[in-house]
CSV table of C-alpha atoms and ligand atoms in Angstrom, one decimal:
chain,number,residue,atom,x,y,z
A,1,MET,CA,1.2,-21.0,-15.1
A,2,GLU,CA,-1.8,-19.6,-13.4
A,3,ILE,CA,0.4,-16.4,-12.8
A,4,ALA,CA,1.5,-16.2,-16.3
A,5,GLN,CA,-1.8,-16.6,-17.8
A,6,ALA,CA,-3.0,-13.9,-15.8
A,7,ALA,CA,-0.3,-11.4,-16.9
A,8,LYS,CA,-0.5,-12.3,-20.5
A,9,GLU,CA,-4.3,-11.8,-20.3
A,10,MET,CA,-3.9,-8.3,-18.6
A,11,GLY,CA,-1.5,-7.0,-21.3
A,12,CYS,CA,1.7,-7.5,-19.4
A,13,GLN,CA,4.9,-8.5,-21.7
A,14,PHE,CA,7.3,-10.1,-19.3
A,15,LEU,CA,7.2,-12.9,-16.7
A,16,ARG,CA,9.7,-12.1,-14.0
A,17,GLY,CA,10.6,-14.6,-11.0
A,18,GLY,CA,13.6,-15.3,-9.0
A,19,ALA,CA,14.9,-18.5,-9.5
A,20,PHE,CA,18.4,-17.7,-7.5
A,21,LYS,CA,17.2,-15.3,-4.9
A,22,PRO,CA,19.2,-13.0,-2.8
A,23,ARG,CA,17.8,-13.1,0.5
A,24,THR,CA,18.6,-11.4,3.6
A,25,SER,CA,18.6,-14.5,5.9
A,26,PRO,CA,20.3,-17.8,4.7
A,27,TYR,CA,17.4,-19.7,6.3
A,28,ASP,CA,14.8,-18.1,4.1
A,29,PHE,CA,13.5,-19.7,0.7
A,30,GLN,CA,16.5,-19.7,-1.7
A,31,GLY,CA,14.8,-20.2,-4.8
A,32,LEU,CA,14.3,-23.3,-7.0
A,33,GLY,CA,17.7,-22.6,-9.0
A,34,GLU,CA,17.8,-23.8,-12.7
A,35,LYS,CA,14.5,-25.7,-12.2
A,36,GLY,CA,12.9,-22.5,-11.5
A,37,LEU,CA,14.1,-21.0,-14.9
A,38,GLN,CA,12.8,-23.9,-16.5
A,39,TYR,CA,9.4,-23.4,-15.2
A,40,LEU,CA,9.5,-19.9,-16.1
A,41,LYS,CA,10.7,-20.5,-19.6
A,42,GLU,CA,8.0,-23.1,-20.0
A,43,ALA,CA,5.1,-20.7,-18.5
A,44,ALA,CA,6.3,-17.9,-20.8
A,45,GLU,CA,6.4,-20.0,-24.0
A,46,LYS,CA,2.8,-21.4,-23.3
A,47,THR,CA,1.6,-17.8,-22.8
A,48,GLY,CA,3.6,-15.7,-25.3
A,49,LEU,CA,5.8,-13.7,-22.6
A,50,LEU,CA,9.2,-12.9,-22.4
A,51,VAL,CA,11.3,-14.2,-19.1
A,52,VAL,CA,13.4,-12.0,-16.8
A,53,SER,CA,15.2,-13.7,-13.5
A,54,GLU,CA,18.2,-12.4,-11.6
A,55,VAL,CA,21.6,-13.8,-12.1
A,56,MET,CA,23.6,-13.4,-8.9
A,57,ASP,CA,26.9,-15.4,-10.0
A,58,THR,CA,29.3,-14.8,-13.1
A,59,ALA,CA,29.4,-18.7,-13.3
A,60,ASP,CA,25.7,-18.9,-14.0
A,61,VAL,CA,25.4,-16.2,-16.9
A,62,ASP,CA,25.8,-18.6,-20.0
A,63,MET,CA,23.2,-21.1,-18.4
A,64,PHE,CA,20.7,-18.0,-17.8
A,65,CYS,CA,21.0,-17.2,-21.4
A,66,ASP,CA,19.5,-20.6,-22.2
A,67,TYR,CA,16.5,-19.6,-20.3
A,68,VAL,CA,15.8,-16.0,-20.0
A,69,ASP,CA,14.9,-12.9,-22.4
A,70,LEU,CA,16.5,-10.4,-20.1
A,71,ILE,CA,19.0,-10.9,-17.4
A,72,GLN,CA,18.1,-9.0,-14.3
A,73,ILE,CA,21.0,-7.6,-11.9
A,74,GLY,CA,19.5,-7.2,-8.7
A,75,ALA,CA,19.5,-4.3,-6.3
A,76,ARG,CA,22.3,-5.8,-4.0
A,77,ASN,CA,24.7,-6.5,-6.8
A,78,MET,CA,24.2,-3.3,-8.6
A,79,GLN,CA,28.0,-2.5,-7.9
A,80,ASN,CA,29.2,-5.9,-8.6
A,81,PHE,CA,31.3,-4.9,-11.4
A,82,LYS,CA,32.5,-8.4,-12.5
A,83,LEU,CA,29.0,-9.2,-12.8
A,84,LEU,CA,28.1,-6.2,-14.7
A,85,LYS,CA,31.0,-6.9,-17.0
A,86,ALA,CA,29.8,-10.5,-17.4
A,87,VAL,CA,26.2,-9.6,-18.2
A,88,GLY,CA,27.7,-7.0,-20.8
A,89,LYS,CA,29.7,-9.5,-22.4
A,90,ALA,CA,26.7,-12.1,-22.7
A,91,GLY,CA,25.0,-9.6,-25.2
A,92,LYS,CA,21.4,-10.3,-23.6
A,93,PRO,CA,19.4,-7.3,-22.6
A,94,VAL,CA,19.9,-6.5,-19.1
A,95,LEU,CA,17.6,-5.1,-16.3
A,96,LEU,CA,19.5,-3.1,-14.0
A,97,LYS,CA,17.9,-2.6,-10.7
A,98,ARG,CA,19.1,0.6,-8.4
A,99,GLY,CA,21.1,-0.3,-5.3
A,100,PRO,CA,19.1,0.1,-2.1
A,101,ALA,CA,21.7,2.9,-1.0
A,102,ALA,CA,23.1,4.0,-4.6
A,103,THR,CA,22.9,7.7,-5.6
A,104,ILE,CA,21.5,8.3,-9.0
A,105,ARG,CA,25.2,8.8,-10.4
A,106,GLU,CA,26.2,5.6,-9.1
A,107,PHE,CA,23.3,3.8,-10.8
A,108,LEU,CA,24.1,5.5,-13.9
A,109,LEU,CA,27.7,4.7,-13.9
A,110,ALA,CA,26.9,1.0,-13.2
A,111,ALA,CA,25.0,1.0,-16.3
A,112,GLU,CA,27.8,2.5,-18.0
A,113,HIS,CA,29.9,-0.7,-16.8
A,114,ILE,CA,27.5,-3.0,-18.9
A,115,MET,CA,27.4,-0.7,-21.8
A,116,ALA,CA,31.2,-0.3,-21.9
A,117,ASN,CA,31.2,-3.9,-22.2
A,118,ASP,CA,29.5,-3.6,-25.6
A,119,ASN,CA,25.9,-4.3,-24.4
A,120,ASP,CA,23.9,-1.3,-25.0
A,121,LYS,CA,20.6,-2.8,-24.1
A,122,VAL,CA,19.8,-2.0,-20.7
A,123,ILE,CA,16.8,-1.1,-18.9
A,124,LEU,CA,17.0,0.8,-15.3
A,125,CYS,CA,14.7,0.1,-12.6
A,126,GLU,CA,14.2,2.2,-9.6
A,127,ARG,CA,12.9,0.0,-6.7
A,128,GLY,CA,12.9,2.2,-3.7
A,129,ILE,CA,16.1,3.2,-1.6
A,130,LYS,CA,16.7,2.9,2.2
A,131,GLY,CA,14.8,5.7,4.2
A,132,PHE,CA,14.7,6.3,7.7
A,133,ASP,CA,11.1,5.3,8.4
A,134,SER,CA,10.9,1.6,7.7
A,135,THR,CA,7.4,1.2,10.0
A,136,TYR,CA,5.1,2.1,7.0
A,137,THR,CA,7.1,1.0,3.9
A,138,ARG,CA,10.3,-1.3,3.1
A,139,ASN,CA,12.0,1.4,0.9
A,140,THR,CA,11.2,4.7,-0.4
A,141,LEU,CA,10.5,4.7,-4.0
A,142,ASP,CA,12.3,7.6,-5.4
A,143,LEU,CA,10.1,9.0,-7.9
A,144,ALA,CA,11.9,11.9,-8.7
A,145,ALA,CA,14.8,9.5,-9.9
A,146,ILE,CA,12.5,8.7,-12.9
A,147,PRO,CA,12.4,12.1,-14.6
A,148,ILE,CA,15.9,13.0,-13.5
A,149,ILE,CA,17.3,9.9,-15.5
A,150,LYS,CA,15.0,10.9,-18.3
A,151,LYS,CA,16.9,14.2,-18.6
A,152,TYR,CA,20.4,12.7,-18.1
A,153,SER,CA,20.2,9.4,-19.9
A,154,HIS,CA,18.7,7.7,-22.9
A,155,LEU,CA,18.0,4.5,-21.2
A,156,PRO,CA,14.5,3.4,-20.4
A,157,ILE,CA,13.6,3.1,-17.0
A,158,ILE,CA,10.6,1.4,-15.4
A,159,ALA,CA,9.6,1.3,-11.5
A,160,ASP,CA,9.3,-1.5,-9.0
A,161,PRO,CA,6.5,-0.3,-6.6
A,162,SER,CA,6.2,-4.0,-5.1
A,163,HIS,CA,9.6,-3.8,-3.5
A,164,GLY,CA,9.9,-0.1,-3.6
A,165,THR,CA,6.9,-0.1,-0.8
A,166,GLY,CA,6.7,-3.6,0.4
A,167,ARG,CA,2.9,-3.2,1.2
A,168,ARG,CA,0.2,-4.5,-1.7
A,169,TYR,CA,-2.0,-1.5,-0.8
A,170,LEU,CA,0.5,1.2,-1.9
A,171,VAL,CA,1.3,-0.8,-5.3
A,172,GLU,CA,-1.5,0.8,-7.2
A,173,PRO,CA,-1.0,4.6,-6.2
A,174,MET,CA,2.7,4.1,-6.6
A,175,SER,CA,2.4,2.5,-9.9
A,176,LYS,CA,0.1,5.6,-11.1
A,177,ALA,CA,2.5,8.0,-9.8
A,178,ALA,CA,5.4,6.2,-11.6
A,179,LEU,CA,3.6,6.2,-14.7
A,180,ILE,CA,2.7,9.8,-14.7
A,181,ALA,CA,6.3,10.4,-13.7
A,182,GLY,CA,7.5,9.0,-16.9
A,183,ALA,CA,8.3,5.4,-16.4
A,184,ASN,CA,8.6,3.2,-19.1
A,185,GLY,CA,7.3,0.3,-17.5
A,186,LEU,CA,6.5,-1.4,-14.3
A,187,MET,CA,7.3,-4.5,-12.4
A,188,ILE,CA,4.6,-5.6,-9.9
A,189,GLU,CA,4.8,-8.7,-7.7
A,190,ILE,CA,1.6,-11.0,-8.2
A,191,HIS,CA,0.8,-14.5,-6.6
A,192,ASN,CA,-2.2,-16.8,-6.8
A,193,ASP,CA,-1.6,-17.4,-2.9
A,194,PRO,CA,0.5,-14.3,-1.2
A,195,GLU,CA,-0.5,-15.5,2.3
A,196,ASN,CA,1.3,-18.6,1.5
A,197,ALA,CA,4.0,-17.3,-0.8
A,198,SER,CA,7.9,-18.5,-0.3
A,199,SER,CA,9.1,-14.7,-0.6
A,200,ASP,CA,7.3,-11.4,-0.7
A,201,GLY,CA,3.9,-12.1,0.3
A,202,ALA,CA,3.1,-8.8,1.7
A,203,GLN,CA,3.8,-6.9,-1.2
A,204,SER,CA,2.1,-9.5,-3.7
A,205,LEU,CA,-1.0,-8.7,-5.2
A,206,ASN,CA,-3.5,-11.8,-5.5
A,207,LEU,CA,-4.8,-12.4,-9.1
A,208,THR,CA,-8.1,-10.6,-8.3
A,209,GLN,CA,-6.2,-7.7,-6.8
A,210,PHE,CA,-4.0,-7.7,-9.8
A,211,ARG,CA,-6.8,-7.7,-12.6
A,212,GLU,CA,-8.5,-4.9,-10.9
A,213,VAL,CA,-5.0,-2.7,-10.5
A,214,GLN,CA,-3.9,-3.7,-14.0
A,215,ARG,CA,-7.3,-2.7,-15.4
A,216,HIS,CA,-6.9,1.0,-13.8
A,217,LEU,CA,-3.1,0.9,-15.1
A,218,ASN,CA,-4.2,0.0,-18.9
A,219,LYS,CA,-6.7,2.7,-18.7
A,220,LEU,CA,-4.4,5.3,-17.6
A,221,ILE,CA,-1.8,4.6,-20.3
A,222,GLY,CA,-4.6,4.2,-23.0
A,223,ARG,CA,-4.3,0.7,-23.6
A,224,ILE,CA,-8.3,0.1,-22.9
A,225,ASP,CA,-10.5,1.4,-25.0
A,226,TYR,CA,-13.9,3.2,-24.5
A,227,ASP,CA,-15.4,-0.1,-24.3
A,228,ASN,CA,-13.1,-1.6,-21.7
A,229,LYS,CA,-11.7,-3.8,-24.3
A,230,LEU,CA,-7.8,-4.4,-23.9
A,231,ILE,CA,-5.9,-3.1,-26.7
A,232,LYS,CA,-2.9,-5.4,-27.3
A,233,SER,CA,-0.8,-3.8,-30.1
A,234,GLU,CA,0.5,-0.7,-30.9
A,235,LYS,CA,-1.6,-0.3,-34.0
A,236,GLU,CA,-4.9,-1.0,-32.2
A,237,LYS,CA,-3.8,1.7,-29.5
A,238,GLU,CA,-3.2,3.9,-32.5
A,239,ALA,CA,-6.5,3.4,-33.9
A,240,VAL,CA,-8.3,4.3,-30.6
A,241,ILE,CA,-6.5,7.4,-29.8
B,301,PEP,C1,13.6,-8.7,-7.3
B,301,PEP,O1,13.2,-8.2,-8.1
B,301,PEP,O2,13.5,-10.0,-7.3
B,301,PEP,C2,14.4,-8.4,-6.2
B,301,PEP,C3,14.8,-9.3,-5.5
B,301,PEP,O3,14.5,-7.1,-5.9
B,301,PEP,P1,15.7,-6.0,-5.7
B,301,PEP,O4,16.8,-6.8,-6.0
B,301,PEP,O5,15.2,-4.7,-6.1
B,301,PEP,O6,15.4,-6.2,-3.8
B,302,MN,MN1,10.6,-10.4,-4.5
């Protein structure tokens, strides 16, 4: 609730959380399962946000539809063709993340698998690809992919600088860079207590850091007026511009 309230207050539209988590190690936190989806839905309904969460199994797609507004296909499942077909058939909007080693062509064709199954509501997400130097970053956020995808596809694309870098201090500069490159949105990991987060604490902003970063980003995209007031609707934004 605390995280959802901060997100809403700062102008975010979606609440994303992993309930079924694709962890590298089977000994790490695997998510709360359906209970986690219930929590997300409750927090989203109370704050007026929309819910996004990752599905990993075709058997869970129907159940997901009861809880989420957007179904996420995570990076590791970008080419799980059965899963792409299942979310296509489900008809819910899909957030498709780029595979850690996927070419742009493979990424766009993965989106085609969803659209070929009668679902054209697809949002793409650049979340970094495997580089050769993981000393300073977890992945290499491929910023050029954003204008390239804008050139070759009509689909919206957002960026995930949190998984894309793995380091919280890189989230603000890479968020700004992604927006300047043309990203239609951002996915940023935030946590009320990152040091004790069950997953990805090192890349999560605490709520104070998030408010500060988000204020800068809102300013960058013209969502804050000259008196530093958050502009909540497109109409209000037009009035300021
Ligand atoms: C996530 O967004 O929760 C996630 C696990 O990211 P990715 O699939 O990009 O690794
Ligand atoms: Mn994460």
